[in-house]
Amino acid sequence: MSDALLSGARARRAAELDAADDLAGLRERFTLPEGVVYLDGNSLGALAATVAARLADVVTEQWGNQLIRSWTEGDTPWWTAPERIGDRLAPLVGAAPGQVVVGDSTSVNLFKALVGAARLAGPGRTRLLVDAATFPTDGYIAASAARMTGLTVTPVDPAAAAEAMGPDTAVVLLNHADYRTGRLHDLPALTAAARAAGAVIVWDLCHTAGALPVGLDEHGVDLAVGCTYKYLNGGPGAPAYLYIAARHQSAFDSPLPGWNGHADPFAMAPSYEAARGVARGRVGTPDILSMLALDAALDVWDGVTVEAVRAKSLALTDFFLDCVAAYVPQGAVEVVTPAEHGHRASQVSLRTEDASGVMRELISRGVIGDFRAPDILRFGFTPLYVGFADAERAARTLGHIFG
């Protein structure tokens, strides 16, 4: 089949898939530039259409007119935003209300979680297992938390993490998905293994929350953290979140006992008494503008299930891989993302020479993905606004660059 016929057949197939897609209309809930294929939602999600107007109201009315009264007055007072928005986010990670608090960065929340986990684990355990291929900041934070708690960091391959867990393991830190390759790790099995070993497990959900079901409560996860500016579309620098399972909340001892996490914050007491429930995960005054931008962005999930998003994600990435195989000359790229659905998150990563240059050329042609050193092209598929025609165009453009 000629190249023209080949691309025509796949373009028609993309149109058929888009026409049958029950989630296709969700793209209208986002503000996206015309003519651009955006496959970098695993770094920064697109702008939800409701955010600009909501933030304008926050600035002009809540801040401008209501002033400090907005902290405590109205239907959605600022003071309760971390827990209220946490409860909105909770179903997207499979958590019941009262277990997710929003605020601070992922790094800060991870530090709280790791030190808190070590304190939950108790004495006699000496090791902190850490995903050997983790995002660098997670490794830095883990090393600092280990120094503070007297633990020894042991890097592990998540595929072999269960075998590495033992009676000396205090804490296990794993990424639900590898940020370079898009490999999805087995959260249910690894959580069960940690529990069997008597260890406390902490999951980093940055590359899965909002793209696939997580099931924190269902699988008995102890603690989890994640950002909100990727698949949750909260905006640049949007606050992260901390999940503390209800069974651990009364014993969770945060290493950052800020006034916002105090049982009686306005008493200004010289000694610290932690708040009840997940609020003890709070530290300082929350960033209200970013917090309420996230709140508005979560409106795009109205009437949408994570299960439907996952089904489309797998269909999109399957179709993209098929198009890459058809359009890109053999040997030009190596697919490093697993083919098996059970091991694939919502991205496709390709290894190639001069990956940085190839990505710059793709972006110049209107296909925005990203590059990870030294040789990885990453394409993140956010099913809320990415369609099959986008996937076909991205693969075809990549083929033209190598052609």
Tab-separated table of C-alpha atoms in Angstrom:
chain	number	residue	atom	x	y	z
A	1	MET	CA	0.000	0.000	0.000
A	2	SER	CA	1.334	3.454	-0.922
A	3	ASP	CA	2.157	6.015	1.767
A	4	ALA	CA	-0.812	8.135	0.693
A	5	LEU	CA	-3.222	5.219	0.874
A	6	LEU	CA	-1.728	4.132	4.176
A	7	SER	CA	-2.151	7.535	5.802
A	8	GLY	CA	-5.586	7.949	4.275
A	9	ALA	CA	-6.782	4.645	5.726
A	10	ARG	CA	-5.571	5.526	9.194
A	11	ALA	CA	-6.945	9.039	9.012
A	12	ARG	CA	-10.349	7.584	8.138
A	13	ARG	CA	-10.041	5.109	10.991
A	14	ALA	CA	-9.194	7.966	13.356
A	15	ALA	CA	-12.289	9.846	12.222
A	16	GLU	CA	-14.436	6.765	12.843
A	17	LEU	CA	-12.997	6.311	16.324
A	18	ASP	CA	-13.511	9.970	17.176
A	19	ALA	CA	-17.117	9.808	15.949
A	20	ALA	CA	-17.796	6.833	18.232
A	21	ASP	CA	-15.992	8.339	21.240
A	22	ASP	CA	-18.378	9.134	24.109
A	23	LEU	CA	-15.748	11.435	25.655
A	24	ALA	CA	-15.027	13.450	22.507
A	25	GLY	CA	-17.269	16.334	23.593
A	26	LEU	CA	-15.148	16.917	26.703
A	27	ARG	CA	-12.575	18.728	24.569
A	28	GLU	CA	-14.974	21.695	24.593
A	29	ARG	CA	-14.361	21.990	28.351
A	30	PHE	CA	-10.787	23.116	27.591
A	31	THR	CA	-9.162	26.118	25.968
A	32	LEU	CA	-6.731	24.758	23.383
A	33	PRO	CA	-4.998	26.563	20.506
A	34	GLU	CA	-6.196	25.758	17.008
A	35	GLY	CA	-3.970	23.555	14.898
A	36	VAL	CA	-1.950	22.146	17.775
A	37	VAL	CA	-1.786	18.519	18.892
A	38	TYR	CA	-1.060	18.639	22.607
A	39	LEU	CA	0.558	15.471	23.940
A	40	ASP	CA	2.337	16.929	26.949
A	41	GLY	CA	-0.458	16.713	29.504
A	42	ASN	CA	1.784	14.434	31.538
A	43	SER	CA	3.881	17.562	32.217
A	44	LEU	CA	1.266	20.333	32.211
A	45	GLY	CA	-2.423	19.798	31.591
A	46	ALA	CA	-4.433	22.072	29.313
A	47	LEU	CA	-6.400	25.070	30.581
A	48	ALA	CA	-9.929	24.208	31.643
A	49	ALA	CA	-12.399	26.693	30.173
A	50	THR	CA	-13.925	27.503	33.566
A	51	VAL	CA	-10.704	28.603	35.231
A	52	ALA	CA	-10.262	32.145	33.906
A	53	ALA	CA	-13.742	33.350	34.908
A	54	ARG	CA	-13.544	31.630	38.293
A	55	LEU	CA	-10.186	33.201	39.077
A	56	ALA	CA	-11.462	36.595	37.970
A	57	ASP	CA	-14.249	36.258	40.535
A	58	VAL	CA	-11.801	35.148	43.219
A	59	VAL	CA	-9.579	38.157	42.560
A	60	THR	CA	-12.176	40.860	42.039
A	61	GLU	CA	-14.971	39.751	44.369
A	62	GLN	CA	-13.602	37.360	47.002
A	63	TRP	CA	-10.291	39.147	47.446
A	64	GLY	CA	-11.131	42.576	46.074
A	65	ASN	CA	-14.482	43.161	47.795
A	66	GLN	CA	-14.815	40.580	50.538
A	67	LEU	CA	-11.184	40.923	51.597
A	68	ILE	CA	-10.257	38.899	54.675
A	69	ARG	CA	-13.876	37.858	55.223
A	70	SER	CA	-13.467	35.319	52.403
A	71	TRP	CA	-11.441	33.124	54.729
A	72	THR	CA	-14.498	32.302	56.820
A	73	GLU	CA	-17.647	33.562	55.058
A	74	GLY	CA	-19.701	32.326	52.116
A	75	ASP	CA	-20.589	28.870	50.843
A	76	THR	CA	-16.960	27.957	50.097
A	77	PRO	CA	-14.738	29.769	52.610
A	78	TRP	CA	-11.046	29.776	51.852
A	79	TRP	CA	-10.136	28.207	55.178
A	80	THR	CA	-11.765	24.878	54.368
A	81	ALA	CA	-10.500	24.711	50.769
A	82	PRO	CA	-7.686	22.167	51.379
A	83	GLU	CA	-10.096	19.541	52.721
A	84	ARG	CA	-13.049	20.504	50.520
A	85	ILE	CA	-11.017	20.271	47.310
A	86	GLY	CA	-9.355	17.142	48.671
A	87	ASP	CA	-12.788	15.556	48.889
A	88	ARG	CA	-13.485	16.558	45.268
A	89	LEU	CA	-10.221	14.983	44.155
A	90	ALA	CA	-10.591	11.859	46.298
A	91	PRO	CA	-12.877	9.850	43.945
A	92	LEU	CA	-10.295	10.262	41.166
A	93	VAL	CA	-7.772	8.314	43.236
A	94	GLY	CA	-10.276	5.924	44.786
A	95	ALA	CA	-10.473	7.447	48.240
A	96	ALA	CA	-13.424	8.075	50.513
A	97	PRO	CA	-13.957	11.618	51.846
A	98	GLY	CA	-11.788	12.876	54.680
A	99	GLN	CA	-8.524	11.273	53.519
A	100	VAL	CA	-7.075	13.759	51.011
A	101	VAL	CA	-5.804	17.236	51.820
A	102	VAL	CA	-4.650	19.640	49.097
A	103	GLY	CA	-1.770	22.047	49.560
A	104	ASP	CA	2.005	22.485	49.325
A	105	SER	CA	4.123	20.893	46.584
A	106	THR	CA	4.574	17.211	45.826
A	107	SER	CA	8.063	17.364	47.323
A	108	VAL	CA	6.810	18.853	50.592
A	109	ASN	CA	3.991	16.324	50.820
A	110	LEU	CA	6.394	13.496	50.064
A	111	PHE	CA	8.654	14.612	52.903
A	112	LYS	CA	5.687	14.653	55.268
A	113	ALA	CA	4.596	11.219	54.061
A	114	LEU	CA	8.010	9.548	54.307
A	115	VAL	CA	8.892	10.843	57.757
A	116	GLY	CA	5.327	10.191	58.923
A	117	ALA	CA	5.559	6.659	57.494
A	118	ALA	CA	8.835	5.991	59.314
A	119	ARG	CA	7.236	7.103	62.571
A	120	LEU	CA	4.233	4.869	61.915
A	121	ALA	CA	6.517	1.905	61.226
A	122	GLY	CA	8.037	2.172	64.674
A	123	PRO	CA	11.394	0.985	66.036
A	124	GLY	CA	13.424	-2.014	64.948
A	125	ARG	CA	13.126	-1.457	61.209
A	126	THR	CA	16.044	0.068	59.359
A	127	ARG	CA	15.419	0.248	55.607
A	128	LEU	CA	13.624	2.653	53.290
A	129	LEU	CA	13.080	0.995	49.903
A	130	VAL	CA	12.995	3.478	47.020
A	131	ASP	CA	12.215	2.965	43.342
A	132	ALA	CA	15.681	2.931	41.733
A	133	ALA	CA	14.396	4.762	38.638
A	134	THR	CA	12.362	7.312	40.580
A	135	PHE	CA	11.899	10.932	39.600
A	136	PRO	CA	15.049	12.602	41.010
A	137	THR	CA	13.268	14.794	43.564
A	138	ASP	CA	11.696	11.724	45.161
A	139	GLY	CA	15.169	10.309	45.627
A	140	TYR	CA	16.483	13.533	47.128
A	141	ILE	CA	13.572	13.769	49.559
A	142	ALA	CA	13.884	10.094	50.483
A	143	ALA	CA	17.570	10.528	51.302
A	144	SER	CA	16.793	13.507	53.533
A	145	ALA	CA	13.925	11.695	55.263
A	146	ALA	CA	16.198	8.704	55.850
A	147	ARG	CA	18.849	10.883	57.474
A	148	MET	CA	16.222	12.370	59.760
A	149	THR	CA	14.735	9.039	60.818
A	150	GLY	CA	17.872	6.890	60.930
A	151	LEU	CA	16.857	4.674	58.016
A	152	THR	CA	19.063	3.400	55.210
A	153	VAL	CA	17.919	3.969	51.636
A	154	THR	CA	17.866	0.834	49.481
A	155	PRO	CA	17.188	1.351	45.751
A	156	VAL	CA	14.981	-1.349	44.219
A	157	ASP	CA	13.502	-2.223	40.864
A	158	PRO	CA	9.724	-2.082	41.445
A	159	ALA	CA	9.398	-5.390	39.602
A	160	ALA	CA	11.527	-6.983	42.327
A	161	ALA	CA	10.374	-4.813	45.237
A	162	ALA	CA	8.157	-7.450	46.824
A	163	GLU	CA	11.090	-9.843	47.168
A	164	ALA	CA	13.200	-7.070	48.708
A	165	MET	CA	10.693	-6.381	51.502
A	166	GLY	CA	11.397	-8.013	54.827
A	167	PRO	CA	11.219	-7.644	58.605
A	168	ASP	CA	13.801	-4.832	58.501
A	169	THR	CA	11.794	-2.764	55.976
A	170	ALA	CA	10.199	0.303	57.522
A	171	VAL	CA	8.956	2.249	54.488
A	172	VAL	CA	8.500	1.564	50.782
A	173	LEU	CA	8.347	4.460	48.293
A	174	LEU	CA	7.266	3.616	44.751
A	175	ASN	CA	6.047	5.481	41.678
A	176	HIS	CA	2.784	4.196	40.261
A	177	ALA	CA	4.208	4.843	36.787
A	178	ASP	CA	7.764	5.367	35.575
A	179	TYR	CA	8.005	8.955	34.374
A	180	ARG	CA	10.426	8.119	31.559
A	181	THR	CA	8.931	4.970	30.080
A	182	GLY	CA	5.286	5.067	31.122
A	183	ARG	CA	5.557	1.606	32.696
A	184	LEU	CA	2.721	1.061	35.182
A	185	HIS	CA	3.665	-0.762	38.361
A	186	ASP	CA	1.426	-3.215	40.198
A	187	LEU	CA	-0.010	-1.093	43.007
A	188	PRO	CA	-2.357	-3.757	44.419
A	189	ALA	CA	0.261	-6.515	44.599
A	190	LEU	CA	3.067	-4.319	45.880
A	191	THR	CA	0.829	-2.741	48.514
A	192	ALA	CA	-0.197	-6.198	49.688
A	193	ALA	CA	3.447	-7.262	49.835
A	194	ALA	CA	4.352	-4.224	51.949
A	195	ARG	CA	1.506	-4.924	54.333
A	196	ALA	CA	2.565	-8.574	54.634
A	197	ALA	CA	6.101	-7.429	55.486
A	198	GLY	CA	4.792	-5.015	58.113
A	199	ALA	CA	6.096	-2.007	56.183
A	200	VAL	CA	4.328	1.284	55.448
A	201	ILE	CA	3.959	2.037	51.740
A	202	VAL	CA	3.937	5.473	50.105
A	203	TRP	CA	2.857	5.814	46.471
A	204	ASP	CA	3.703	8.707	44.137
A	205	LEU	CA	0.698	9.120	41.816
A	206	CYS	CA	1.943	12.065	39.756
A	207	HIS	CA	1.797	10.193	36.450
A	208	THR	CA	-1.423	8.257	36.988
A	209	ALA	CA	-4.002	10.273	38.939
A	210	GLY	CA	-6.610	11.503	36.489
A	211	ALA	CA	-5.530	9.041	33.794
A	212	LEU	CA	-6.490	5.677	35.275
A	213	PRO	CA	-8.125	4.115	38.346
A	214	VAL	CA	-5.839	4.028	41.382
A	215	GLY	CA	-7.987	2.454	44.117
A	216	LEU	CA	-6.191	3.732	47.215
A	217	ASP	CA	-8.882	2.569	49.641
A	218	GLU	CA	-9.686	-0.629	47.779
A	219	HIS	CA	-6.078	-1.813	47.861
A	220	GLY	CA	-5.239	-0.713	51.383
A	221	VAL	CA	-2.637	1.935	50.548
A	222	ASP	CA	-1.172	3.655	53.610
A	223	LEU	CA	-0.043	7.031	52.238
A	224	ALA	CA	0.119	8.655	48.811
A	225	VAL	CA	1.099	11.944	47.224
A	226	GLY	CA	0.668	13.508	43.823
A	227	CYS	CA	0.630	16.677	41.812
A	228	THR	CA	-2.445	18.230	40.201
A	229	TYR	CA	-0.967	20.013	37.197
A	230	LYS	CA	-0.632	16.981	34.911
A	231	TYR	CA	-3.704	14.848	34.150
A	232	LEU	CA	-5.774	16.821	36.699
A	233	ASN	CA	-5.159	20.081	34.764
A	234	GLY	CA	-4.797	22.276	37.854
A	235	GLY	CA	-2.403	24.734	36.219
A	236	PRO	CA	1.302	25.524	36.521
A	237	GLY	CA	2.445	25.186	40.101
A	238	ALA	CA	-0.965	23.949	41.241
A	239	PRO	CA	-0.953	22.584	44.790
A	240	ALA	CA	-0.285	18.907	45.354
A	241	TYR	CA	-2.138	16.554	47.686
A	242	LEU	CA	-1.496	14.124	50.500
A	243	TYR	CA	-3.556	10.992	51.151
A	244	ILE	CA	-3.540	9.622	54.686
A	245	ALA	CA	-5.610	6.461	55.108
A	246	ALA	CA	-8.233	6.949	57.805
A	247	ARG	CA	-6.773	4.135	59.899
A	248	HIS	CA	-3.472	6.021	60.205
A	249	GLN	CA	-4.689	9.551	60.796
A	250	SER	CA	-4.732	9.559	64.590
A	251	ALA	CA	-1.125	8.321	64.702
A	252	PHE	CA	0.251	10.299	61.744
A	253	ASP	CA	3.016	12.544	63.096
A	254	SER	CA	3.944	15.171	60.506
A	255	PRO	CA	7.525	16.440	60.522
A	256	LEU	CA	6.197	19.870	59.514
A	257	PRO	CA	3.809	20.878	62.315
A	258	GLY	CA	2.652	24.212	60.931
A	259	TRP	CA	-0.044	26.392	62.402
A	260	ASN	CA	-2.588	25.374	59.748
A	261	GLY	CA	-2.369	21.777	60.971
A	262	HIS	CA	-2.936	22.731	64.617
A	263	ALA	CA	-6.038	21.557	66.441
A	264	ASP	CA	-6.772	25.180	67.412
A	265	PRO	CA	-4.796	27.335	64.998
A	266	PHE	CA	-6.046	30.682	66.221
A	267	ALA	CA	-5.226	29.950	69.852
A	268	MET	CA	-1.595	30.709	68.928
A	269	ALA	CA	-0.501	28.196	71.575
A	270	PRO	CA	3.238	27.778	72.170
A	271	SER	CA	2.966	23.974	71.953
A	272	TYR	CA	1.682	21.919	69.047
A	273	GLU	CA	-1.390	19.721	69.087
A	274	ALA	CA	-2.249	18.136	65.757
A	275	ALA	CA	-5.691	18.637	64.247
A	276	ARG	CA	-8.031	15.696	64.000
A	277	GLY	CA	-8.227	13.798	60.733
A	278	VAL	CA	-6.466	14.584	57.481
A	279	ALA	CA	-6.199	18.285	58.393
A	280	ARG	CA	-3.083	17.393	60.383
A	281	GLY	CA	-1.382	17.138	56.983
A	282	ARG	CA	-1.674	20.907	56.540
A	283	VAL	CA	1.308	23.153	57.252
A	284	GLY	CA	1.130	26.861	56.440
A	285	THR	CA	-1.338	29.266	54.875
A	286	PRO	CA	-2.590	27.735	51.610
A	287	ASP	CA	-2.012	29.357	48.226
A	288	ILE	CA	-5.618	30.349	47.603
A	289	LEU	CA	-5.324	31.541	43.997
A	290	SER	CA	-3.732	28.279	42.823
A	291	MET	CA	-6.015	26.264	45.094
A	292	LEU	CA	-9.179	27.765	43.612
A	293	ALA	CA	-7.881	27.480	40.056
A	294	LEU	CA	-7.573	23.747	40.729
A	295	ASP	CA	-11.080	23.714	42.164
A	296	ALA	CA	-12.404	25.205	38.929
A	297	ALA	CA	-10.374	22.788	36.812
A	298	LEU	CA	-11.933	19.812	38.585
A	299	ASP	CA	-15.296	20.866	37.121
A	300	VAL	CA	-14.272	19.126	33.875
A	301	TRP	CA	-14.778	15.789	35.666
A	302	ASP	CA	-18.499	16.345	36.168
A	303	GLY	CA	-20.246	13.259	34.812
A	304	VAL	CA	-16.967	11.554	33.847
A	305	THR	CA	-15.631	8.307	35.302
A	306	VAL	CA	-11.967	7.417	35.599
A	307	GLU	CA	-12.823	4.004	34.192
A	308	ALA	CA	-14.091	5.577	30.942
A	309	VAL	CA	-10.955	7.720	30.760
A	310	ARG	CA	-8.780	4.631	31.192
A	311	ALA	CA	-10.571	2.761	28.415
A	312	LYS	CA	-10.019	5.658	26.023
A	313	SER	CA	-6.411	6.055	27.139
A	314	LEU	CA	-5.612	2.483	26.214
A	315	ALA	CA	-7.427	2.795	22.883
A	316	LEU	CA	-5.555	6.032	22.094
A	317	THR	CA	-2.139	4.649	22.931
A	318	ASP	CA	-2.857	1.413	21.028
A	319	PHE	CA	-3.838	3.452	17.975
A	320	PHE	CA	-0.810	5.729	18.276
A	321	LEU	CA	1.533	2.743	18.491
A	322	ASP	CA	-0.129	1.227	15.413
A	323	CYS	CA	0.335	4.489	13.516
A	324	VAL	CA	3.960	4.807	14.619
A	325	ALA	CA	4.645	1.286	13.361
A	326	ALA	CA	3.033	2.176	10.025
A	327	TYR	CA	4.508	5.639	9.470
A	328	VAL	CA	7.961	5.649	11.047
A	329	PRO	CA	10.775	3.847	9.195
A	330	GLN	CA	11.769	0.586	10.845
A	331	GLY	CA	14.642	1.046	13.286
A	332	ALA	CA	14.226	4.813	13.610
A	333	VAL	CA	12.593	4.550	17.043
A	334	GLU	CA	12.359	1.956	19.786
A	335	VAL	CA	9.144	1.699	21.778
A	336	VAL	CA	10.079	1.569	25.464
A	337	THR	CA	6.532	1.710	26.855
A	338	PRO	CA	5.096	-1.746	27.581
A	339	ALA	CA	2.654	-3.137	25.047
A	340	GLU	CA	0.657	-4.919	27.758
A	341	HIS	CA	-2.277	-2.839	28.968
A	342	GLY	CA	-1.713	-3.864	32.562
A	343	HIS	CA	1.778	-2.358	32.492
A	344	ARG	CA	1.069	0.795	30.476
A	345	ALA	CA	0.106	4.143	31.974
A	346	SER	CA	-1.208	6.953	29.750
A	347	GLN	CA	1.927	7.809	27.825
A	348	VAL	CA	4.042	6.375	25.053
A	349	SER	CA	7.809	6.778	25.147
A	350	LEU	CA	10.062	6.229	22.154
A	351	ARG	CA	13.850	5.980	22.196
A	352	THR	CA	15.745	7.532	19.314
A	353	GLU	CA	18.973	9.297	18.444
A	354	ASP	CA	18.887	13.086	18.778
A	355	ALA	CA	15.586	12.877	20.632
A	356	SER	CA	15.921	16.506	21.690
A	357	GLY	CA	16.239	17.661	18.085
A	358	VAL	CA	13.388	15.439	16.933
A	359	MET	CA	11.094	16.862	19.606
A	360	ARG	CA	12.009	20.427	18.676
A	361	GLU	CA	11.088	19.635	15.083
A	362	LEU	CA	7.795	18.045	16.119
A	363	ILE	CA	6.895	21.108	18.168
A	364	SER	CA	7.739	23.383	15.238
A	365	ARG	CA	5.205	21.395	13.208
A	366	GLY	CA	2.468	21.751	15.808
A	367	VAL	CA	2.832	18.486	17.724
A	368	ILE	CA	3.800	19.173	21.335
A	369	GLY	CA	5.300	16.338	23.350
A	370	ASP	CA	8.442	16.392	25.432
A	371	PHE	CA	11.966	15.045	25.712
A	372	ARG	CA	13.758	13.304	28.556
A	373	ALA	CA	17.521	12.937	28.509
A	374	PRO	CA	19.306	11.349	26.940
A	375	ASP	CA	17.168	9.810	24.202
A	376	ILE	CA	13.451	9.616	25.090
A	377	LEU	CA	10.494	11.170	23.256
A	378	ARG	CA	7.471	11.268	25.588
A	379	PHE	CA	3.876	11.571	24.418
A	380	GLY	CA	1.250	11.971	27.134
A	381	PHE	CA	-2.355	11.151	26.257
A	382	THR	CA	-4.998	13.009	28.259
A	383	PRO	CA	-8.269	11.419	27.097
A	384	LEU	CA	-10.367	14.366	28.259
A	385	TYR	CA	-9.084	16.459	25.348
A	386	VAL	CA	-6.926	14.273	23.083
A	387	GLY	CA	-8.590	12.476	20.204
A	388	PHE	CA	-7.674	9.768	17.713
A	389	ALA	CA	-7.065	12.262	14.919
A	390	ASP	CA	-4.502	13.893	17.212
A	391	ALA	CA	-2.753	10.555	17.662
A	392	GLU	CA	-2.734	9.875	13.920
A	393	ARG	CA	-1.382	13.327	13.071
A	394	ALA	CA	1.372	13.062	15.697
A	395	ALA	CA	2.573	9.705	14.371
A	396	ARG	CA	2.338	10.856	10.746
A	397	THR	CA	4.351	13.993	11.534
A	398	LEU	CA	6.977	11.899	13.287
A	399	GLY	CA	7.142	9.697	10.201
A	400	HIS	CA	7.695	12.722	7.966
A	401	ILE	CA	10.596	13.872	10.131
A	402	PHE	CA	12.318	10.498	9.797
A	403	GLY	CA	11.266	10.080	6.176
